[in-house]
Structure formats: structure tokens, C-alpha cells
Short mmCIF file of C-alpha atoms and ligand atoms in Angstrom, two decimals:
data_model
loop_
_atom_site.label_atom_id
_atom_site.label_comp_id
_atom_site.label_asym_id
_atom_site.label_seq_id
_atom_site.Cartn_x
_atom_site.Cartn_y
_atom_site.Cartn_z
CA UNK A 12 -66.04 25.25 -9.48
CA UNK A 13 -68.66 24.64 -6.95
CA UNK A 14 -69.92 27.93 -6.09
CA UNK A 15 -72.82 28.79 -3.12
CA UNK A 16 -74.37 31.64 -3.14
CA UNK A 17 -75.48 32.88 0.69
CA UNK A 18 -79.30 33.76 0.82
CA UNK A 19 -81.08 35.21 4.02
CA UNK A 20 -83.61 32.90 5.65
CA UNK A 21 -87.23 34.28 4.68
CA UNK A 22 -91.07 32.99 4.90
CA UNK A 23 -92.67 31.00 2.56
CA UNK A 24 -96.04 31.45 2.10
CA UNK A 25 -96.91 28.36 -0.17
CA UNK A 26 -100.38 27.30 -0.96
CA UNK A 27 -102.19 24.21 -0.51
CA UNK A 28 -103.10 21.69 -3.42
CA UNK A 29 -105.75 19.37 -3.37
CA UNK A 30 -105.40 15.78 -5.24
CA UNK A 31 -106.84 12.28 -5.41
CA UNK A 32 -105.58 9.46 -3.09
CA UNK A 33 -104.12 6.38 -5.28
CA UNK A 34 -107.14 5.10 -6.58
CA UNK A 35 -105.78 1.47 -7.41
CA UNK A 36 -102.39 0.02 -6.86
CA UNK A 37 -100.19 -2.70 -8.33
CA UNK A 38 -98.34 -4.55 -5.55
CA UNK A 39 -95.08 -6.09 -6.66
CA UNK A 40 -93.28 -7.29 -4.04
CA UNK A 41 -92.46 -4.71 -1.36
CA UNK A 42 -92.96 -2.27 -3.99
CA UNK A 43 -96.36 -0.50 -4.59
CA UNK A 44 -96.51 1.35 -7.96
CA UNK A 45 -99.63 3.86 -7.58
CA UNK A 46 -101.98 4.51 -10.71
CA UNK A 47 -102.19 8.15 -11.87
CA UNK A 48 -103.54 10.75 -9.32
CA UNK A 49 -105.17 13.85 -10.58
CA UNK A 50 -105.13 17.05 -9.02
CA UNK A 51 -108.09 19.20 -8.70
CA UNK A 52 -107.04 22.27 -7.35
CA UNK A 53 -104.08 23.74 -7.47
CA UNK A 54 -104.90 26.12 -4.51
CA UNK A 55 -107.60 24.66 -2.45
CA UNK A 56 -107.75 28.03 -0.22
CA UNK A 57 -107.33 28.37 3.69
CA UNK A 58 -106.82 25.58 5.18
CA UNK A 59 -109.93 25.73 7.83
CA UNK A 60 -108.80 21.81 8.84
CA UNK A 61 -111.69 20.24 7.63
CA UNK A 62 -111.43 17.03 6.60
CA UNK A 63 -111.67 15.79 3.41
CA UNK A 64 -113.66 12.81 1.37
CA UNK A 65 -112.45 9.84 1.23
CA UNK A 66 -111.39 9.94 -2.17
CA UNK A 67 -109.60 13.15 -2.25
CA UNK A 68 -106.58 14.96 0.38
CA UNK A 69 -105.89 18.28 0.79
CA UNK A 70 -102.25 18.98 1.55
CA UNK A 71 -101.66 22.04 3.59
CA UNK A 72 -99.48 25.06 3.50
CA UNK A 73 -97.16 24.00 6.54
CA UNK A 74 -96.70 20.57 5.31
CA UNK A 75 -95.43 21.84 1.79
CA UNK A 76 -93.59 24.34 3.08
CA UNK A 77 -91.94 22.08 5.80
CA UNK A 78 -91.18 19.50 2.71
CA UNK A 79 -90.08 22.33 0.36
CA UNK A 80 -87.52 22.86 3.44
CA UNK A 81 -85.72 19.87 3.56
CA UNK A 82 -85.86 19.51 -1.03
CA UNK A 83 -82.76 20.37 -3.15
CA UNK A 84 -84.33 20.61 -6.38
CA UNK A 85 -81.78 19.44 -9.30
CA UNK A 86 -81.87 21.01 -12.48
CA UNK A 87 -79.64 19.37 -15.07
CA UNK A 88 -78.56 21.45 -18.26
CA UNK A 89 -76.79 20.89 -21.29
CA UNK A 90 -76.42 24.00 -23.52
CA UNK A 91 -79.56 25.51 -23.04
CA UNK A 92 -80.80 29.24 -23.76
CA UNK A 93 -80.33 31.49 -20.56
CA UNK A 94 -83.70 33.17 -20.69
CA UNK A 95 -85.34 29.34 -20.06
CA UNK A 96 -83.37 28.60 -17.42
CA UNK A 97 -83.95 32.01 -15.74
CA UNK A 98 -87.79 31.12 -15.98
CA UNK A 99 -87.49 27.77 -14.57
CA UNK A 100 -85.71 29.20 -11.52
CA UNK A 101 -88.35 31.69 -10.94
CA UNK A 102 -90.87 29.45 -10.67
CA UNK A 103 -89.35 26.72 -7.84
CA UNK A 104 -90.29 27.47 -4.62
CA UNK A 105 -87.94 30.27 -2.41
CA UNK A 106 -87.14 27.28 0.20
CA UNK A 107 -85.76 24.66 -1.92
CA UNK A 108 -82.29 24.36 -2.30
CA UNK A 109 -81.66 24.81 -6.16
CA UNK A 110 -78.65 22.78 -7.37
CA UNK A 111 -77.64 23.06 -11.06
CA UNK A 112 -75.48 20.51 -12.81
CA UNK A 113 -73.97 21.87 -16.06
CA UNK A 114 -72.56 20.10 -19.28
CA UNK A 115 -72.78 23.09 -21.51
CA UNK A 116 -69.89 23.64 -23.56
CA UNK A 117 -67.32 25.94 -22.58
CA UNK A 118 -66.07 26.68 -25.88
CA UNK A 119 -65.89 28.54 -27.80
CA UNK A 120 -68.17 30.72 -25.64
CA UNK A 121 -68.33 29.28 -22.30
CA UNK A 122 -71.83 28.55 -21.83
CA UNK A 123 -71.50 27.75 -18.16
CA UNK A 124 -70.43 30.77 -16.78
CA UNK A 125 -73.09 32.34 -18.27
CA UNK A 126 -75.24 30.11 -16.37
CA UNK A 127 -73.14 30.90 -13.24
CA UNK A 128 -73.72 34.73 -13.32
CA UNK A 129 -77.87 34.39 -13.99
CA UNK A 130 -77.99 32.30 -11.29
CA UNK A 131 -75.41 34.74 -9.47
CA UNK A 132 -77.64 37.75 -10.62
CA UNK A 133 -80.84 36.17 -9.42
CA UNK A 134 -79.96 34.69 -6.31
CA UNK A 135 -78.87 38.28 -5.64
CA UNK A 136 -82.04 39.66 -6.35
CA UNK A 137 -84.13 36.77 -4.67
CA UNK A 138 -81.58 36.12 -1.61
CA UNK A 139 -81.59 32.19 -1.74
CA UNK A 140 -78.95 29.29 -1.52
CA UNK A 141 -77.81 27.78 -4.76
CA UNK A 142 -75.27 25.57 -5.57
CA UNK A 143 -73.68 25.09 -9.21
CA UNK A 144 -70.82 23.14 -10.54
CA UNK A 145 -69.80 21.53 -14.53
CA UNK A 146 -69.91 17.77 -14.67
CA UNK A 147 -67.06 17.46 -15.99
CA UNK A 148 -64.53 19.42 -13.83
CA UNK A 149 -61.60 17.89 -13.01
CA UNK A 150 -61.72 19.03 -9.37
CA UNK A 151 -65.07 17.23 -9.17
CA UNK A 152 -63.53 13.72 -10.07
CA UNK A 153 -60.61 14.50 -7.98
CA UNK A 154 -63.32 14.25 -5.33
CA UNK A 155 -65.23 11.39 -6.73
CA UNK A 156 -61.83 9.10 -6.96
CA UNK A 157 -61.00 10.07 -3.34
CA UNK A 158 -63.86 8.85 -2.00
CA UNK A 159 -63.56 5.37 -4.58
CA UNK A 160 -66.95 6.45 -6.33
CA UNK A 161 -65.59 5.71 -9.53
CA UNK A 162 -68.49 4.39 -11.75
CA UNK A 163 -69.30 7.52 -13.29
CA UNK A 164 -65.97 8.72 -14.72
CA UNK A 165 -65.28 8.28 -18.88
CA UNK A 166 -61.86 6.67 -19.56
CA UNK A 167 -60.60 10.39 -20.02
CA UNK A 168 -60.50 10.62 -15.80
CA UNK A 169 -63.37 12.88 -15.63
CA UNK A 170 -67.05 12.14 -15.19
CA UNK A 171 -68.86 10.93 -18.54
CA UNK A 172 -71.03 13.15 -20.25
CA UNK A 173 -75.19 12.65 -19.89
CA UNK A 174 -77.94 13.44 -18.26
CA UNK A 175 -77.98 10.61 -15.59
CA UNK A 176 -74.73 11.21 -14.99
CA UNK A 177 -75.22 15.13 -14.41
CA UNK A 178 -78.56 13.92 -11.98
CA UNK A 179 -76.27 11.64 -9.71
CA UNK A 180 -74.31 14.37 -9.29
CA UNK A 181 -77.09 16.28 -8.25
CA UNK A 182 -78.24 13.88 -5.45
CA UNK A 183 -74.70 13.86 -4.02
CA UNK A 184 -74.86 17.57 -3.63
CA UNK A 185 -78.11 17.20 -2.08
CA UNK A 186 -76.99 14.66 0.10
CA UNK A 187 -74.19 16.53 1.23
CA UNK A 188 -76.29 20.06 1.73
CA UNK A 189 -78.24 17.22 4.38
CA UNK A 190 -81.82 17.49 2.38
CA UNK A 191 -84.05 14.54 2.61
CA UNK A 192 -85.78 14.87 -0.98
CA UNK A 193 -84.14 15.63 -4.25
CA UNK A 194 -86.59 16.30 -7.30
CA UNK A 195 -85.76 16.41 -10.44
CA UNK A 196 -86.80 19.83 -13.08
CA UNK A 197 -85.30 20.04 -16.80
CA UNK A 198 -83.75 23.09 -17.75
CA UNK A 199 -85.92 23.41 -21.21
CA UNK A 200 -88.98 24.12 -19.71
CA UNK A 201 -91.12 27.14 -21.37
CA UNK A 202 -93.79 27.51 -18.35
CA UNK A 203 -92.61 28.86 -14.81
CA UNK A 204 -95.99 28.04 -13.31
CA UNK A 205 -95.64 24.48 -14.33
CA UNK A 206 -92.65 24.52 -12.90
CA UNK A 207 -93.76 26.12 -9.54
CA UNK A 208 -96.64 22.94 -10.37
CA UNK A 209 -94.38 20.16 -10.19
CA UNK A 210 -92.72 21.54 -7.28
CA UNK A 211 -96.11 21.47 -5.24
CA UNK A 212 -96.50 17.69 -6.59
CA UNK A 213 -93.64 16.11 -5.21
CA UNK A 214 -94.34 17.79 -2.23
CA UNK A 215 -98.03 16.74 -1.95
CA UNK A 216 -96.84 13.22 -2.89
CA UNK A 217 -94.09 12.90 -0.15
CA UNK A 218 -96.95 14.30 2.34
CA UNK A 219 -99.48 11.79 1.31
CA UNK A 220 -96.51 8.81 1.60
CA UNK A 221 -96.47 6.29 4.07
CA UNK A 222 -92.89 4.99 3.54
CA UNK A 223 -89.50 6.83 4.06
CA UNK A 224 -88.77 5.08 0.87
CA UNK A 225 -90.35 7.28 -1.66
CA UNK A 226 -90.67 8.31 -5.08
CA UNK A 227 -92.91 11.17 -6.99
CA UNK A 228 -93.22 11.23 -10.93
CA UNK A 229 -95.23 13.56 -12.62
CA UNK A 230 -97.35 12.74 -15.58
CA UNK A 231 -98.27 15.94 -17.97
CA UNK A 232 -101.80 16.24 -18.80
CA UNK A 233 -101.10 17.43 -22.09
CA UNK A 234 -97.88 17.49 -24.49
CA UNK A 235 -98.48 20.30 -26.35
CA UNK A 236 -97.03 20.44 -30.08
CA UNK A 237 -97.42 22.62 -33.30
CA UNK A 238 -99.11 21.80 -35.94
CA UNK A 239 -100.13 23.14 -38.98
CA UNK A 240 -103.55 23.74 -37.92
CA UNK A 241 -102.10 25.23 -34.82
CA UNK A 242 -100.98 23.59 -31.18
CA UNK A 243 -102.07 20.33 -31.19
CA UNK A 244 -102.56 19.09 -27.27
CA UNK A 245 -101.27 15.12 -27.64
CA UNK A 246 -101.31 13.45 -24.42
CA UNK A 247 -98.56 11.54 -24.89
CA UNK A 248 -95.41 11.49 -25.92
CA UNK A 249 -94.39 8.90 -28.86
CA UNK A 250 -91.31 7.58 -26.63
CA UNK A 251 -93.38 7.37 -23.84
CA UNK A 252 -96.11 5.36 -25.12
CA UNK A 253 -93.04 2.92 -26.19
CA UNK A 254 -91.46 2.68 -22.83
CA UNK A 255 -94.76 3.08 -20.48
CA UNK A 256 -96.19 0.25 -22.84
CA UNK A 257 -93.32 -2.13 -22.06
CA UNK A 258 -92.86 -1.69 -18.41
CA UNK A 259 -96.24 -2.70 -18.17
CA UNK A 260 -95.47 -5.42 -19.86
CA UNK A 261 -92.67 -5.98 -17.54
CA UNK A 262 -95.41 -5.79 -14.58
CA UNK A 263 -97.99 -7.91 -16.34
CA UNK A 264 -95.65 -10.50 -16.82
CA UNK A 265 -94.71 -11.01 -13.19
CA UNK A 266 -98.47 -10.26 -11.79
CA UNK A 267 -100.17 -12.15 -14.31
CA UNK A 268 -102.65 -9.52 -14.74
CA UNK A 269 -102.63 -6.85 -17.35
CA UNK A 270 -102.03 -3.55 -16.29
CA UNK A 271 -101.87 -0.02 -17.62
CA UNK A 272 -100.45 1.79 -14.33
CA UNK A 273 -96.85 2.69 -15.45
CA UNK A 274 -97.90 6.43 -17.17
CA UNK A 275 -94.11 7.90 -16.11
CA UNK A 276 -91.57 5.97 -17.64
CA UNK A 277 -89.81 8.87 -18.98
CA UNK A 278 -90.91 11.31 -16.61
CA UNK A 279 -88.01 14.12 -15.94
CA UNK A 280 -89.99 15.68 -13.66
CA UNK A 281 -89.92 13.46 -10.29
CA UNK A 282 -88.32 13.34 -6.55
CA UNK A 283 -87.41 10.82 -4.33
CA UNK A 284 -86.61 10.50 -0.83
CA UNK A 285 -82.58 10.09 -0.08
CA UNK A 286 -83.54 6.96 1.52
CA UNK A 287 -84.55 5.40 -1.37
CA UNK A 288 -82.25 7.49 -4.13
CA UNK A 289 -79.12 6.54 -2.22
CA UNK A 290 -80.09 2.56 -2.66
CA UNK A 291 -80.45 2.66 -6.13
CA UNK A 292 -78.37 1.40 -9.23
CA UNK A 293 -78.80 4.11 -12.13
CA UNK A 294 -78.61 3.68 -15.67
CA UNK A 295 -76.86 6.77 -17.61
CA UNK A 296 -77.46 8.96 -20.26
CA UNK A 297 -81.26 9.27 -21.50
CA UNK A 298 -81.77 5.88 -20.05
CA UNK A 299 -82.48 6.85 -16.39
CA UNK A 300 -85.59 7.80 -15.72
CA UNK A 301 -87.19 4.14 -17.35
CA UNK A 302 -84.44 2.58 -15.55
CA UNK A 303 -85.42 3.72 -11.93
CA UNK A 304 -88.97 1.70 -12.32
CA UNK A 305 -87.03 -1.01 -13.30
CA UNK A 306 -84.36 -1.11 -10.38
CA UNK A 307 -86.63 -0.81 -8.09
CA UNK A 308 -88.62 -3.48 -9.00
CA UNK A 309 -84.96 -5.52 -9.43
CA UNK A 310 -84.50 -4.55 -5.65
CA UNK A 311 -88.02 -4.47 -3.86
CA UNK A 312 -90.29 -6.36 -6.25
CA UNK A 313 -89.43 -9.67 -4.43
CA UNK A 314 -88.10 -11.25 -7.36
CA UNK A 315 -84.49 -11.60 -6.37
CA UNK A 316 -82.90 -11.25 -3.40
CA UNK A 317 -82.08 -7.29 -1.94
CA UNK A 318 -79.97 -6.48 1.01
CA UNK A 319 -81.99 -3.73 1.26
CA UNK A 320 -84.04 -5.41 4.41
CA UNK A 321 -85.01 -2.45 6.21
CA UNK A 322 -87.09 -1.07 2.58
CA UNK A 323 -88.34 -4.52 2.23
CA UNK A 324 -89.91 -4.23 5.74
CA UNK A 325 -90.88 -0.38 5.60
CA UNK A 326 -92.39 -0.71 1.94
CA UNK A 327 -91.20 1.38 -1.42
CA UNK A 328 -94.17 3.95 -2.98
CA UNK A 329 -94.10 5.15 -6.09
CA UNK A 330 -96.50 7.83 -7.01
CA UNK A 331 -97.56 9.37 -10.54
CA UNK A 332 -99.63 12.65 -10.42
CA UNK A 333 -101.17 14.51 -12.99
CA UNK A 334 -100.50 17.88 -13.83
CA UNK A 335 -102.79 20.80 -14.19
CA UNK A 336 -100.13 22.58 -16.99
CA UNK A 337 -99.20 21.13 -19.99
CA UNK A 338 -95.61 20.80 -20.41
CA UNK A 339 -94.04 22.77 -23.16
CA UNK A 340 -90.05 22.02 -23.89
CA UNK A 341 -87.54 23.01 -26.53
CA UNK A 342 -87.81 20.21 -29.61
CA UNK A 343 -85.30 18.56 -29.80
CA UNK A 344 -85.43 16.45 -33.15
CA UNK A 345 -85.92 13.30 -34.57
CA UNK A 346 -82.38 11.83 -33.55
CA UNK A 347 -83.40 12.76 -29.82
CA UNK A 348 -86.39 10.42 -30.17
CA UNK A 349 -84.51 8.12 -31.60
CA UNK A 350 -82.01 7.69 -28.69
CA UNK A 351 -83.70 8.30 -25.93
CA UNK A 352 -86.33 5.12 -27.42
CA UNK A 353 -83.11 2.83 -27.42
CA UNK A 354 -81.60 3.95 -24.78
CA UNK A 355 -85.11 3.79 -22.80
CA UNK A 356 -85.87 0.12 -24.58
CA UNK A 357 -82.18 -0.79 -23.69
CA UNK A 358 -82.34 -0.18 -19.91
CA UNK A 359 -85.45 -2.75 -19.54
CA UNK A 360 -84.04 -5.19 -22.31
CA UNK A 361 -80.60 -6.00 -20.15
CA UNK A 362 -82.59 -6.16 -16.86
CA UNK A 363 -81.90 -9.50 -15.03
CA UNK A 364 -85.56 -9.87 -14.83
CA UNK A 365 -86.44 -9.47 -17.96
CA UNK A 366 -88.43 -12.52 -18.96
CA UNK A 367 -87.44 -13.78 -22.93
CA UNK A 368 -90.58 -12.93 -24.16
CA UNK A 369 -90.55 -9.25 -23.70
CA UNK A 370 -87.15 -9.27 -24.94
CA UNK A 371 -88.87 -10.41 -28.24
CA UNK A 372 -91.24 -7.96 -28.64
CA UNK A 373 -88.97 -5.22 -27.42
CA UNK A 374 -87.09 -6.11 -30.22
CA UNK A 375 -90.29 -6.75 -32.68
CA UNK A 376 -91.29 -3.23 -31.67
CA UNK A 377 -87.38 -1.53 -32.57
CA UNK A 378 -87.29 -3.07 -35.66
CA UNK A 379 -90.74 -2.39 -37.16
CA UNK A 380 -89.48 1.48 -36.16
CA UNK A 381 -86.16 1.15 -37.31
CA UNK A 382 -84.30 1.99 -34.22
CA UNK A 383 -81.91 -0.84 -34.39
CA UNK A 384 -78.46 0.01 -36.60
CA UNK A 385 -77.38 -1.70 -39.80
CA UNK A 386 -76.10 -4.73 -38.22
CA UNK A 387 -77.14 -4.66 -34.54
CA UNK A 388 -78.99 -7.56 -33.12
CA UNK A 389 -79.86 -5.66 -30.02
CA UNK A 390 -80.00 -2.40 -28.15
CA UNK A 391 -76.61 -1.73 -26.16
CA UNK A 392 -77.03 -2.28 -22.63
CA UNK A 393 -76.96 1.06 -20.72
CA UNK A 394 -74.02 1.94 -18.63
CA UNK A 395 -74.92 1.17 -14.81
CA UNK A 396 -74.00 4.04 -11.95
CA UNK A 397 -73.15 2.59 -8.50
CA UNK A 398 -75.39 3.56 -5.39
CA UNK A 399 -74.30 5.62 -3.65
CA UNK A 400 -75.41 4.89 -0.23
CA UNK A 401 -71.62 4.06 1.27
CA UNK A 402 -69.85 7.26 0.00
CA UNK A 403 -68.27 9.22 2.75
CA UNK A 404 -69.90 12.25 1.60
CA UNK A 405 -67.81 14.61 4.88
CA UNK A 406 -64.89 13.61 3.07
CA UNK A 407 -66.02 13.84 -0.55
CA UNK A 408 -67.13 17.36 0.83
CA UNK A 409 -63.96 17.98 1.98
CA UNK A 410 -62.09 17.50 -1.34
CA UNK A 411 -64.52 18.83 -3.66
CA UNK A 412 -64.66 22.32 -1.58
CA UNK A 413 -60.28 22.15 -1.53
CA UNK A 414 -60.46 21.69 -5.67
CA UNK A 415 -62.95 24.59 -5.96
CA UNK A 416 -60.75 26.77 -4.54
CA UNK A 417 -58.17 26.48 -6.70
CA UNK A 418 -60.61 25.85 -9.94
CA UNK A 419 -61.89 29.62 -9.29
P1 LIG B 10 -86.26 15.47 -23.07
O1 LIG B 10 -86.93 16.68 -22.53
O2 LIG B 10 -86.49 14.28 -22.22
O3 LIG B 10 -86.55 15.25 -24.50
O4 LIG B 10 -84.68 15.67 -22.98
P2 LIG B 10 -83.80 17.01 -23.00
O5 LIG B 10 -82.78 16.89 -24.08
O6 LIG B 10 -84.64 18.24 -22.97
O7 LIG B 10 -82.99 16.86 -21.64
C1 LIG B 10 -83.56 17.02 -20.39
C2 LIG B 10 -82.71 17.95 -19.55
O8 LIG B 10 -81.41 17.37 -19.32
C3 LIG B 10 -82.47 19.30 -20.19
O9 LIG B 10 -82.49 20.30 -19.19
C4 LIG B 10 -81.07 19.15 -20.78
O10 LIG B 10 -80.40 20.39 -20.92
C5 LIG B 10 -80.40 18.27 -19.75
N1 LIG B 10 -79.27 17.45 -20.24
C6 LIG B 10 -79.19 16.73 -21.38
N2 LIG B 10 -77.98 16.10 -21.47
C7 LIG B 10 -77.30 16.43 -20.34
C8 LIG B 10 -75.97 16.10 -19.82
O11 LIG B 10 -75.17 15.39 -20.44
N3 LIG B 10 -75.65 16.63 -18.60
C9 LIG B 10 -76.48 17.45 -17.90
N4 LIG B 10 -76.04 17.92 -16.71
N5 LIG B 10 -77.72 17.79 -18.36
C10 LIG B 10 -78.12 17.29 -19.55
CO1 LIG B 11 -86.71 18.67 -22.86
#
């Protein structure tokens, strides 16, 4: 069930990216939420260890190779087409641990072992370390219930299907391989070198970071789609602009100044330190990535108490970058839209600090675009994943590696 794959330690010889510093920041609390950083070369040559402007960093090849090290990049999939998958592994970096979390179906063709013998084949070819497992093997909530981590498993005894659910996952695997950063890198993705892009991002972020309590989204430049007049490069996404548009909201409302900073809310494409994953409450399904602003303004934005002192002291970063590639995915449909927007309204809605008023217009703004159901008042609050700071991951190591011998 969980299967590594042995690689052979070799060099990496990554390259060095050159970005802006945070040009303005909102401060909430111990939280600072970073406006969007753009990056201006994507090699910025030998690094001859001059220093930069003030205004811009270079981040050099040791650092991102040293931070590429210590990431397990997660790559969650649901039923996607091989050859896709196959590209995005080619493009992140030979030193990151690549973990893949599966819910493909396994009927009537089973769609993750075919996933299992690419990644076989071309960790063969490439010599790296991989791990891979289905989220909803029994053997893995076997391991989950031993260890009383029980907030992601459906009332069938197994863990729930989504795509929070399959990224949790992810982080415990990471946490158990001992990495320090875990960054997140859809399986739908069309364009290896954006990929290999978002990769050098999180990287450059974490190097730039001045807290152990870190997080890096990436914001695409451009959102490609067709049209009939050809590929039409929209900027952003129309669920997005939704949940970006509220969480700043959400910000305003506490600062009392208007703000546009939030560009990220559903970014896919982000990392965070351990430190700071391992403290936080998720939200599942499509509702995760709007969610983990949220929480962490719940837990460091100084609104209501956190026993998190030691993040309150050291400070919590979030960064947004902007890519150099656009980001071309598999479309998905009008339904998709349609549930990650309620799911994605949903998971600010039911916060505890969500002041009244934005409740109103979160509902004004699902009703003009008839998101709501015949007959609901309100989007359903999201379904909350426990940290997962106190798991005893030796043991929850233990019992996961006992049930994959048998599963095989
Ligand atoms: P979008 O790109 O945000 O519109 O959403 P996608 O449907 O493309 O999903 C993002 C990624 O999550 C893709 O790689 C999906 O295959 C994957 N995914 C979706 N649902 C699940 C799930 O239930 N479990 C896992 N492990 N991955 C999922
Ligand atoms: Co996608």
C-alpha cells in the first residue's frame, strides 16, 4: 500500500531566481500576510555574491538546493490521465521527496496502480525516493485509528474522500520521512516548467522568510483559457476573484482599512513549513486552500486566544509570488466551479470570526449567482481536520508500514 522506491543520492545543480522583497504588508496580529511578489528572473546566472537592491533578492543555488533537500512535495490525484502526471513529475526538482496521494478509482480499471508503475518506471529511470499510497486503504486508517487521529475517516471506517483530505495525508508522510517543508503541486497540470517554477518559488520564499512559521502561495500570472478567437490569457480565475474578494473583506473588516493583498485564496500551488502545517485546523474537500488564510488568522491574527505561544512570539509569514508561466489545467466544468465557490464561501462563512456583515454579503453574492440550493439558507459548513501536531508519527509509522505489508 505504501510503497518507496530507493533512489541513489545525486547532485543537484539548481539555478538561482531572482524576485521582489514584500513590497507592502498587512499586519494582523502575529500574522503578516505579504502582497504579491513578482519574479524577474527565473535564472539570475552565477551567483558572483553581489548584493542586490534594496527592492529585489537574489536567492542562490545552495540555498534552493539545501531547501529543495529537506521538501516532500505532495501531489494529490484523483483520476487523472497518466501522461499529466508523468509531466508534472519531471519537472519537480531531483531532491525533493515526491509523495503522491491517490483517490483514483480502482474499478473497474484500477487507476492507481497505473499510477504506481509510472511512478515505479520513472523513479527507475531517474533514481529518486518516492512514496505513494490510496487514501482510502484500509491499512492506512488502521494506522490513523491507532494513533487516535480520527477526524479524517467517513462513517464507512476509512478516510473520507477529497482533496484536503488526500493533502493531510500528504503532510503526515512528510512529517514522518522528517522534511521540514511540504508544498503542495496538482496532478492536472499541462506545463512541466511551471511546475519545475513553483518548485523554485516556495523555495525562494522559505529563503527570504524570517519565521520558522511559514507559508508560500503562488499566484499565476495568467489563467490561460480557449476561446473562440483563440487562448484567451484571463488573469484570474472566476472562483478566485469570489474568494480573494471576501477574505479581503475578512481583513478589511478587522484592520479597518481596505485592502486588496489576499491574491491566493485558492491557490493549489503553495508550501508551508511543518512548524506551522502541523498547528493548523484544515477544512476538507475543495474548501482547504481558502480555509488555511482563514485559520491562521483564527490562530495568530490576535483575535482570539491561541495556545500556539511560541508562533505568536516568533511571528507567522505568509507569502504570495507571482509566476513567470501561466498555469494551464484540465477543465473541469461548470459543477466544479460551482462547488469549489461554496465550498470556498462556506469555509469563511462558519469561521468564528466572521463578523455578521460579511456573512450578508457572502450570502448576497451566492444568491445573485445561484450557488445556494432550492431551499438552503446557507452554505454547509465545511468539515474541520484536526492538527496534527500531537500524533505519534514513530508509531503511526510503525503500523502503517505492518498494514502495507500485508496490503501488497
Ligand atoms: P482545481 O484545479 O482547483 O480546479 O481542482 P482539481 O479538480 O484540478 O483538483 C486539484 C488536484 O486535486 C488534482 O490533481 C486532482 O486530481 C486532485 N484531487 C481532487 N479530488 C481529490 C481527492 O479526493 N483526493 C485526492 N488525493 N486528490 C484529489
Ligand atoms: Co486543476
Amino acid at each position: 500500500m505504501l510503497i518507496i522506491i530507493n533512489n541513489q543520492n545525486v547532485f543537484s545543480n539548481a539555478t538561482t531566481m531572482k524576485l521582489d522583497l514584500p513590497r507592502y504588508t498587512e499586519r494582523f496580529g502575529a500574522t503578516s500576510l505579504h502582497g504579491v511578489q513578482r519574479v524577474y528572473e527565473l535564472d539570475s546566472g552565477f551567483d558572483d555574491g553581489k548584493s542586490m537592491s534594496e527592492t529585489l533578492m537574489k536567492v542562490g543555488n545552495e540555498q534552493i538546493s539545501e531547501i529543495e533537500r529537506k521538501m516532500a512535495i505532495v501531489i494529490p490525484i484523483k483520476g487523472e490521465r497518466l501522461r499529466l502526471l508523468e509531466g508534472v513529475l519531471s519537472g519537480v526538482p531531483h531532491d525533493c521527496l515526491v509523495i503522491i496521494v491517490s483517490n483514483s478509482p480502482r474499478q473497474p480499471v484500477d487507476r492507481y496502480m497505473l499510477e504506481k508503475d509510472a511512478l515505479q518506471q520513472f523513479n527507475k529511470f531517474v533514481g529518486r525516493n518516492a512514496l505513494i499510497l490510496h487514501q482510502r486503504d484500509p491499512g492506512l486508517s488502521e494506522a490513523l485509528n491507532e494513533v487516535g487521529y480520527t477526524s479524517m475517516l467517513g462513517p464507512d471506517g476509512v478516510v473520507r474522500s477529497g482533496k484536503a483530505e488526500g493533502m493531510v495525508l500528504g503532510m503526515l508522510l512528510a512529517k514522518m520521512a522528517g522534511k521540514e517543508y511540504v508544498g503542495f503541486i496538482d496532478a492536472d497540470n499541462y506545463v512541466p516548467g511551471a511546475v519545475n517554477e513553483y518548485v523554485k518559488i516556495f523555495a525562494s520564499g522559505i529563503a527570504m522568510s524570517k519565521t520558522p512559521y511559514t507559508m508560500v502561495r503562488v499566484s499565476w500570472i495568467y489563467k490561460p483559457k480557449m476561446s473562440e478567437t483563440g487562448l484567451y490569457f484571463s488573469k484570474w480565475g472566476r472562483v478566485s476573484e469570489l474568494t480573494n474578494q471576501h477574505l479581503n473583506s475578512l481583513i478589511s473588516y478587522y484592520t479597518g482599512f481596505e485592502t486588496e493583498v489576499m491574491r491566493t485564496g485558492n491557490s493549489g500551488e503553495h508550501c508551508m513549513s511543518l512548524k506551522l502545517a502541523e498547528l493548523l485546523t484544515f477544512s476538507s474537500g475543495y474548501s482547504i486552500e481558502p480555509y488555511e488564510i482563514v485559520n491562521v488568522l483564527e490562530e495568530f491574527g490576535g483575535i482570539i486566544p491561541t495556545s500556539y505561544q511560541d508562533a505568536m512570539d516568533k511571528g507567522v509569514e505568509v507569502m504570495q509570488v507571482e509566476t513567470r508561466n501561466p498555469h494551464f489545467h484540465e477543465d473541469k466544468g461548470e459543477d466544479h466551479l460551482k462547488e469549489m465557490v461554496v465550498a470556498s464561501m462556506g469555509s469563511i462563512y462558519h469561521s468564528k470570526i466572521c463578523p455578521p456583515k460579511l456573512r450578508e454579503k457572502i450570502l448576497e453574492s451566492l444568491r445573485t449567482r445561484n450557488m445556494l440550493e432550492e431551499g438552503q439558507q446557507e452554505p454547509p459548513a465545511p468539515v474541520k481536520i484536526d492538527p496534527f501536531k500531537d500524533i505519534d508519527i514513530r508509531q503511526f509509522a510503525k503500523v502503517l508500514s505492518k498494514a502495507s505489508t500485508y496490503a501488497q
